[in-house]
XYZ file of C-alpha atoms in Angstrom:
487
model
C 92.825 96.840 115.375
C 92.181 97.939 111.722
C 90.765 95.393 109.456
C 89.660 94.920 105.650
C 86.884 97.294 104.469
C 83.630 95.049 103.709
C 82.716 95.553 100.330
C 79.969 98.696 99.816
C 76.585 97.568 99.234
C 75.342 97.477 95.639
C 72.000 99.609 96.530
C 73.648 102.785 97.330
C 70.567 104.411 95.404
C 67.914 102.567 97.567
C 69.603 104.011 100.326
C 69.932 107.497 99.152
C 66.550 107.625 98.668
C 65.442 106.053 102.207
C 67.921 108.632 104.021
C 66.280 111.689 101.753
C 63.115 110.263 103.575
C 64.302 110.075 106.652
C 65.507 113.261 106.761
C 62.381 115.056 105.196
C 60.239 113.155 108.081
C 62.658 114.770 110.554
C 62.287 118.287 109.174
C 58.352 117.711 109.223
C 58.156 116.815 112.849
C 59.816 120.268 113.125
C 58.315 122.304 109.994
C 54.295 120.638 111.109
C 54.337 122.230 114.173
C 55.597 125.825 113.028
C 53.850 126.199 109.824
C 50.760 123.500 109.593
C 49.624 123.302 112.888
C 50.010 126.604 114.504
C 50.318 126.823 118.170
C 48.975 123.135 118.587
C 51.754 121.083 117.250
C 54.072 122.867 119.566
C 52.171 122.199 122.643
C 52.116 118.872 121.388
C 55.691 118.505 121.092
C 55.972 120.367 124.689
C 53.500 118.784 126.691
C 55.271 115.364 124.750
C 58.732 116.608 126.132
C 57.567 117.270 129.269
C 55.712 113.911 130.044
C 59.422 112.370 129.515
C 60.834 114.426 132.214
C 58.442 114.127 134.704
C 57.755 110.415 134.457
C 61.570 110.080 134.321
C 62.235 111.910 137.501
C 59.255 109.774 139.275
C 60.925 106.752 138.072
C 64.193 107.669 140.174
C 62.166 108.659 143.218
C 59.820 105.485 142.540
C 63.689 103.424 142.315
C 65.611 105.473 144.772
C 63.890 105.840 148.285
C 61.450 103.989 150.200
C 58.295 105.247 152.127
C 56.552 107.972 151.315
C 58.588 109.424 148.384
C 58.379 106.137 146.786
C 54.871 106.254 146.469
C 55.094 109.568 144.944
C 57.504 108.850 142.610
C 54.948 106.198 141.488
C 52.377 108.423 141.250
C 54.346 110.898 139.570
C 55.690 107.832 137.012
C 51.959 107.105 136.236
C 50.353 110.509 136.081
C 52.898 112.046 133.611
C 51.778 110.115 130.466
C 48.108 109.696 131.424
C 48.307 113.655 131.733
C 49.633 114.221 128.602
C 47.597 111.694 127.198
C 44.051 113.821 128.547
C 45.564 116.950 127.357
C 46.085 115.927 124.302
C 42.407 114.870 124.016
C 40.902 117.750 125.984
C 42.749 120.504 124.003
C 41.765 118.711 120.619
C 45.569 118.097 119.841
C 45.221 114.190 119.332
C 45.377 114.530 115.445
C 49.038 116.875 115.998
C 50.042 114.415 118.039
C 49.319 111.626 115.836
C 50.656 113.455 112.598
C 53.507 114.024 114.882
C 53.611 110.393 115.451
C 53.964 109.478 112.373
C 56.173 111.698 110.986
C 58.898 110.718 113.482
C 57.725 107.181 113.217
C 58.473 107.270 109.414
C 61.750 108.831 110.239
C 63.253 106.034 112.079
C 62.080 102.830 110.102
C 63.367 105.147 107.092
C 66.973 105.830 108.772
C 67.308 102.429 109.566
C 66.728 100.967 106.241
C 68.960 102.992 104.813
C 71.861 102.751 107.279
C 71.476 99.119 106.632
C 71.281 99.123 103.127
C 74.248 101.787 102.556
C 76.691 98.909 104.820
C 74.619 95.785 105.432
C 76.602 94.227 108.497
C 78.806 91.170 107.052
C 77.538 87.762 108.395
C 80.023 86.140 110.518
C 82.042 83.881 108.372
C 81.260 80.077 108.343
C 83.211 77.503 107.408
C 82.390 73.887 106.372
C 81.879 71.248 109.272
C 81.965 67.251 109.466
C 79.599 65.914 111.572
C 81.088 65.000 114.987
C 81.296 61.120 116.029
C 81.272 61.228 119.204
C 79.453 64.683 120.462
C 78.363 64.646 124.272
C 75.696 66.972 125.122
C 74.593 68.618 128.937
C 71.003 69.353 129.414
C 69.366 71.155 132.127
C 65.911 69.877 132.221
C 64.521 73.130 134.483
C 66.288 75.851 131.911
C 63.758 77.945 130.395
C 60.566 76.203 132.553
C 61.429 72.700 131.062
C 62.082 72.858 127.345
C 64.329 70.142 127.478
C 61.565 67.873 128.239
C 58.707 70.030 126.272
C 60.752 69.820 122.997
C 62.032 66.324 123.733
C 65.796 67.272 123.166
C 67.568 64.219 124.751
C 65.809 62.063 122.480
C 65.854 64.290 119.359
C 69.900 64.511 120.580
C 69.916 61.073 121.009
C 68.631 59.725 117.964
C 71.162 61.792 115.967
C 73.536 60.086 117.791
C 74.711 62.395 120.341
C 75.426 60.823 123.872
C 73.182 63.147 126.511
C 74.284 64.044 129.948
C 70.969 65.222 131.896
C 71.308 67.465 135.098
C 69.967 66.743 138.322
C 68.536 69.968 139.475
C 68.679 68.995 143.163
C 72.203 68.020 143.443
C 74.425 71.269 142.647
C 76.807 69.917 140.015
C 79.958 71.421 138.491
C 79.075 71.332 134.555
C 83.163 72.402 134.126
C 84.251 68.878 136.095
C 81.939 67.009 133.221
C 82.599 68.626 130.259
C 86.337 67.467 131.106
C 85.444 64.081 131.934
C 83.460 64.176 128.407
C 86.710 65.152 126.906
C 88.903 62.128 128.941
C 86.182 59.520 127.585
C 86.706 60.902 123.883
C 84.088 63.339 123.110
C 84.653 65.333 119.471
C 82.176 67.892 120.539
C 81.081 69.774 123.279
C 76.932 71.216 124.003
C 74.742 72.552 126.220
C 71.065 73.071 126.078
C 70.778 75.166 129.213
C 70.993 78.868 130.447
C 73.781 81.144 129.032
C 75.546 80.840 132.876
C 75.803 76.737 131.705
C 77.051 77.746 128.239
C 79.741 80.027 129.377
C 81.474 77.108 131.372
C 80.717 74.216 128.942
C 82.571 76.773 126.336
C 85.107 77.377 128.425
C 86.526 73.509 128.620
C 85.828 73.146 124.580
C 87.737 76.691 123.704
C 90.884 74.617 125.819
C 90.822 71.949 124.265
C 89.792 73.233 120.850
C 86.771 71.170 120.389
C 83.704 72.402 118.281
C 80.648 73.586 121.082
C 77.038 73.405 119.902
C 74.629 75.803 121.544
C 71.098 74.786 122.112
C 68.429 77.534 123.110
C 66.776 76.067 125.880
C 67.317 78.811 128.374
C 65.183 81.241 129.176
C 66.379 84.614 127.526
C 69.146 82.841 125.056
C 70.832 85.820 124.380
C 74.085 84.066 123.066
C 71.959 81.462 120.784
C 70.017 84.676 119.415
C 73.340 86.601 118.595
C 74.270 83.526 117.023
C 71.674 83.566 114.771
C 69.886 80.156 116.530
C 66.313 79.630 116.418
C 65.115 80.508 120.227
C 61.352 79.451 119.265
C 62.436 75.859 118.850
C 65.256 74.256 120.617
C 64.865 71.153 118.552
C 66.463 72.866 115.263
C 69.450 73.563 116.841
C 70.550 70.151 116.912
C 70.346 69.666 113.260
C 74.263 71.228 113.308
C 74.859 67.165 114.183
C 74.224 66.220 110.873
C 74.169 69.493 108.972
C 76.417 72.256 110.298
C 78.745 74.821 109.546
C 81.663 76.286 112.054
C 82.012 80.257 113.509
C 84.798 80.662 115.168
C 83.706 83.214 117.601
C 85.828 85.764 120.943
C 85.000 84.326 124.045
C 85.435 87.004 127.279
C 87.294 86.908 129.862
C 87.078 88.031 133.504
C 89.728 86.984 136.358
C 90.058 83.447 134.605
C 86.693 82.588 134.150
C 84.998 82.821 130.628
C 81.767 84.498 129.817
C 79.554 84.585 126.842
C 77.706 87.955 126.831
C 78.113 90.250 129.775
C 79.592 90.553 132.751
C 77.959 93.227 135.255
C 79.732 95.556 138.588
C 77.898 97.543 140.636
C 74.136 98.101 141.049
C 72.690 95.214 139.135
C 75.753 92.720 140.278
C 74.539 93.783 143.821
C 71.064 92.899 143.286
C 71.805 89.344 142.521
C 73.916 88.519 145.272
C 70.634 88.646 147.660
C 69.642 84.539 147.910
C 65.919 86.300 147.754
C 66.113 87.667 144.177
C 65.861 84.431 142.164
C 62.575 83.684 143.798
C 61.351 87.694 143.685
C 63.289 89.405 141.230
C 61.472 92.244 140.984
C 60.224 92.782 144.914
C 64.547 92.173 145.643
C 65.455 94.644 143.272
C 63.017 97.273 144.719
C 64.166 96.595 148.623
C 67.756 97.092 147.489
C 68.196 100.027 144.689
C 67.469 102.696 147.149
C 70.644 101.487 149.605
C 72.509 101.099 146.099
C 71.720 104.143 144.252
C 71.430 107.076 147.248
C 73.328 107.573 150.629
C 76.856 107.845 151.812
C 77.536 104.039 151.925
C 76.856 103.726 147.929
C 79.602 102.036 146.383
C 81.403 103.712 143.236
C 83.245 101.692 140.684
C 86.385 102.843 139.239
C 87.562 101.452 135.816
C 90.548 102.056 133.504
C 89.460 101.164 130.073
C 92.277 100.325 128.051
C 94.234 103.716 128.318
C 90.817 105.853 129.630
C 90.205 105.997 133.009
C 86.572 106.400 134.427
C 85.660 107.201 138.166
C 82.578 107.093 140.023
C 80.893 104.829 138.242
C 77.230 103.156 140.037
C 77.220 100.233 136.990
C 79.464 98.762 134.631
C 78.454 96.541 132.384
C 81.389 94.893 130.183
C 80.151 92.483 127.334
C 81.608 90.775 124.653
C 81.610 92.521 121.832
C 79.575 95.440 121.822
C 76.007 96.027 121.415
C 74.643 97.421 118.296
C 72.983 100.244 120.835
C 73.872 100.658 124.234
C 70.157 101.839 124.685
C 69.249 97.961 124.588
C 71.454 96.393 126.310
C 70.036 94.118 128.659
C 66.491 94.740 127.028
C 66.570 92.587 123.812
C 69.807 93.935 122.177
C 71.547 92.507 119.728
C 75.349 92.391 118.927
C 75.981 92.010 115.369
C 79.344 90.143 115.885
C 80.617 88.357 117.740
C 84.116 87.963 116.207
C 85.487 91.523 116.299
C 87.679 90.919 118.718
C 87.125 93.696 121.012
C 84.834 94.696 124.586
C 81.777 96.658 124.747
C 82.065 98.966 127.535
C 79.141 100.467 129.608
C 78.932 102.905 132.134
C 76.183 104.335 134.105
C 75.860 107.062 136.877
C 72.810 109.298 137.734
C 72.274 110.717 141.313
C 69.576 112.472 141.111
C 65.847 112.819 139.457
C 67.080 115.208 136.602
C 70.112 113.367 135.865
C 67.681 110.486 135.327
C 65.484 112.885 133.033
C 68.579 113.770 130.881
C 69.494 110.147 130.849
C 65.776 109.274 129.545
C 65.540 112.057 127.129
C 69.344 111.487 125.541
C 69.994 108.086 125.834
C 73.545 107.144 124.658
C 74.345 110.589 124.362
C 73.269 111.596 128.133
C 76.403 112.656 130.708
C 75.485 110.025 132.614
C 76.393 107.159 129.780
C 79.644 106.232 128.930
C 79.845 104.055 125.811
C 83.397 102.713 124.844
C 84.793 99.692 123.025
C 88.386 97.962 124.204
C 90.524 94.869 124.666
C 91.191 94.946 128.105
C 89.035 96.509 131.366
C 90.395 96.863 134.658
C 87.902 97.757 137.887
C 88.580 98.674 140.489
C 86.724 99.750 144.042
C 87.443 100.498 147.124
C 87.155 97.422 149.111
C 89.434 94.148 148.692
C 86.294 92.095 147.187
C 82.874 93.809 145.195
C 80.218 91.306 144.004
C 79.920 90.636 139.985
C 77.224 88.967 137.854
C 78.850 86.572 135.345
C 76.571 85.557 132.351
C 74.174 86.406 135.018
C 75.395 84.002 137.835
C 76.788 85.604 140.918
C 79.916 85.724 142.113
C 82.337 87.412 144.496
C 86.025 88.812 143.111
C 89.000 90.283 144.053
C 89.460 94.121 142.965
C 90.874 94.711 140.727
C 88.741 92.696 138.634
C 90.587 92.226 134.819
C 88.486 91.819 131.569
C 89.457 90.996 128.411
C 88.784 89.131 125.328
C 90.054 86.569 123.437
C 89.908 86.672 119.701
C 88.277 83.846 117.852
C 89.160 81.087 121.087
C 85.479 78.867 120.294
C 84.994 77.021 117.755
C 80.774 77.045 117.431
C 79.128 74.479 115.327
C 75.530 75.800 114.131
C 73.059 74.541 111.874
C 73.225 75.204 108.187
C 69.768 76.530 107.980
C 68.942 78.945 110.936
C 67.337 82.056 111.201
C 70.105 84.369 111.387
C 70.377 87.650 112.889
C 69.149 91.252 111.489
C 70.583 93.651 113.866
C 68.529 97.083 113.827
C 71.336 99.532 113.149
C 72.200 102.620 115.592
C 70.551 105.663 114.162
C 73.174 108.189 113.467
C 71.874 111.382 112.186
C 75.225 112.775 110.712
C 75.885 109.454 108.696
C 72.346 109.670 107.700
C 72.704 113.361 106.120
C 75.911 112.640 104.592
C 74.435 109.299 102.813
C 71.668 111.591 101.885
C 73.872 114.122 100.311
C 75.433 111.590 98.324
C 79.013 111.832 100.181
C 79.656 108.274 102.326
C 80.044 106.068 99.223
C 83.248 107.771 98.337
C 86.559 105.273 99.116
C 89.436 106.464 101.355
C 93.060 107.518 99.789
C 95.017 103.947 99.773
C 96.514 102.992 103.017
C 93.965 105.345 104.948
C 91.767 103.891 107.237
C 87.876 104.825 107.252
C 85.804 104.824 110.269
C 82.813 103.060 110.912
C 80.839 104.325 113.225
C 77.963 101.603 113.608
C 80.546 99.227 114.517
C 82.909 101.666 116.792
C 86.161 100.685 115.038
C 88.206 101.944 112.009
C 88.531 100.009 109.048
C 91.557 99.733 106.472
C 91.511 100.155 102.673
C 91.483 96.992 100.179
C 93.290 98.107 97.640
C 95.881 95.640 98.147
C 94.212 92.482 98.310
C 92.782 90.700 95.737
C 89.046 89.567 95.574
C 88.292 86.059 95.505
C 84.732 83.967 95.742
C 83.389 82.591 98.846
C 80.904 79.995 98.184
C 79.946 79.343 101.640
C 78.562 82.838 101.845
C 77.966 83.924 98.211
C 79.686 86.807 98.104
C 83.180 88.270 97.300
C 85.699 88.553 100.123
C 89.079 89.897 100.066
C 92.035 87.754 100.317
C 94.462 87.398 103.934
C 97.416 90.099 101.456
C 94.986 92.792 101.765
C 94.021 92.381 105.615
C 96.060 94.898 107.910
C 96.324 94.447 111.859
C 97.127 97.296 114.001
């Protein structure tokens, strides 16, 4: 899919200048060390590269076995930087390490500034809202250790004029089953102040019956509230879409029928949470099962064909919707930028061994034991009739093979007017970076060509044929629907 080039930002010169920085802090983490420090800086950057290896490769021992070689890896894990750490104070080489520090430290706030700057991501595009008349809300009162009741959402909800469906947390209730009865009594909208699991299936009924759905962060991580742009810190403000709220018409995914919000996981992690232990001890589950999961002859591989790419072997998949601004975060704070591109964010992840882990560490994204891809529909497959999968993060059991895909703008989200928004930090990409430094991304493509973008994984077609017109919703120029091409 090839859509209409986002107009270029208007401070290509601040952004010039913050790549020329960038890049002159990268050549001084490599010119200190040859020319200012002597020997020192490159022990510094040795002894630095070395720690990563070694605590990487006790991190897979500490992960992959049990017994003795666990505790080994553990001490291996915890020894690595607290060795490098004493050398580095021993040998006198703190102050190269801290110059060091700094230098790439400066390097990265500097590259992402300027990536930014040079093509700020476009906000997803709002439109106005009336106030729904007859909005029905669900409420978990035990999502996120009782914010419901510590913000007093059913009667901030109430008051604005919402009616308030509250969850019983002993009974097990289908939240599907009420959203439809919601509809069949005449509700106009659609919300759920509960985990993203809850969401997901709330969003599911409004996308088919193309009612507006109003997302309130009271779960515990909120990761589809906070790539929504909600406030997470306070539920409360969420609400004020009631009165004063603007629509996003956002992709929803899909896996075998069921909808999901963010992510959908096979393989290690999707294992994990199967065991009825781990929601009680997440962590002491997780170490009790990786070894069976990651090492040994009965480890189950994952097989995948990614739109027309086929990967094998695979120990986790991860399959979200819409792709992450840096696969290096997924799962830890990451952020998708959009979520109306219209397309899956594809992850896979194998590493069998202690220096496969190392080069993972070391590499990230760019490690042979990463695959990063972006499609419309994912197929897995395995080797049994049935493999366990993690859905928004609720388990579940499917049939292999397992079909993802996505479908373009299916929810209509109402969110508040004034909300805090979303800043994604931008992928660093070095050869962008040079180029914008040299002065050479800012020139246009030849008419009818399509330019790539590689922060966003997708190509993007030239406006020369539409017209610009004003949108006063987001204060800015946009180009009209004649100048929009779709592959």
């Amino acid at each position: 899919m090839t859509r209409t080039r986002r107009p270029r930002s208007h401070d290509g010169a601040g952004a010039r200048l913050l790549a020329r920085c960038a890049v002159a802090a990268v050549l001084g983490v490599v010119a200190v060390p040859l020319f200012a420090l002597g020997g020192g800086g490159l022990l510094v950057l040795a002894a630095g590269f070395l720690g990563v290896i070694v605590g990487s490769a006790g991190i897979w021992w500490f992960l992959a076995h049990h017994g003795a070689v666990r505790l080994f890896g553990a001490l291996v894990a915890t020894a690595a930087p607290v060795g490098v750490l004493v050398f580095y104070a021993q040998d006198g080489l703190w102050q190269s390490a801290l110059i060091l520090g700094v230098c790439w430290g400066t390097a990265l706030v500097c590259a992402r500034a300027a990536l930014r700057r040079s093509r700020p991501e476009r906000p997803m595009r709002a439109a106005p809202a009336a106030p729904p008349q007859r909005p029905v809300l669900i409420m978990n009162p035990r999502s996120g250790g009782g914010k419901v009741g510590r913000f007093g959402l059913v009667q901030r909800a109430e008051k604005l004029g919402a009616r308030v469906i509250l969850l019983d947390p002993s009974v097990r209730t289908d939240v599907a089953v009420l959203a439809r009865e919601a509809v069949a009594g005449g509700a106009d909208l659609l919300g759920v102040a509960g985990g993203d699991g809850t969401q997901a299936e709330v969003a599911m009924v409004a996308a088919e019956h193309g009612l507006p759905f109003l997302v309130v962060s009271a779960g515990t991580r909120n990761h589809f509230a906070m790539d929504l742009g909600l406030d997470r810190a306070d539920p409360a403000r969420c609400l004020d879409a009631l009165t004063d709220g603007e629509e996003l018409k956002i992709d929803l995914g899909e896996v075998a029928g069921r909808t999901f919000v963010n992510t959908v996981s096979f393989g290690v992690y999707a294992d994990v949470v199967q065991s009825p232990e781990y929601r009680d001890d997440k962590a002491g589950t997780a170490l009790d099962l990786m070894p069976g999961l990651l090492v040994g002859e009965g480890v189950r591989r994952l097989g995948a064909r990614v739109d027309g790419t086929a990967l094998s072997d695979q120990q986790a998949l991860l399959v979200s919707n819409n792709p992450y601004v840096s696969p290096d975060e997924v799962g830890g704070g990451g952020r998708r930028p959009r979520l109306d591109g219209g397309e899956l964010g594809v992850l896979g992840i194998r590493v069998e061994s202690a220096a496969q882990a190392a080069d993972l560490a070391v590499r990230g994204a760019q490690s042979t034991g990463m695959t990063v891809m972006t499609a419309r529909r994912v197929e897995v497959t395995a080797d049994t009739a049935e493999i366990p999968v993690a859905v928004d993060g609720e388990a579940l059991r499917m049939s292999t093979p397992v079909v993802c895909t996505v479908r373009p703008g299916a929810l209509r989200v109402l969110v508040p007017r004034d909300r805090p928004g979303v800043v994604p930090t931008p992928r660093v990409d070095w050869r962008r970076l040079v180029e914008l430094a040299l002065g050479r991304t800012e020139r246009s493509p030849a008419p009818g060509r399509t330019e790539s973008d590689p922060a966003l994984g997708r190509a993007e077609s030239d406006p020369a044929l539409g017209r610009a017109e004003s949108d006063p919703a987001l204060g800015r120029t946009e180009r009209s629907p004649e100048g929009e091409h779709r592959a």
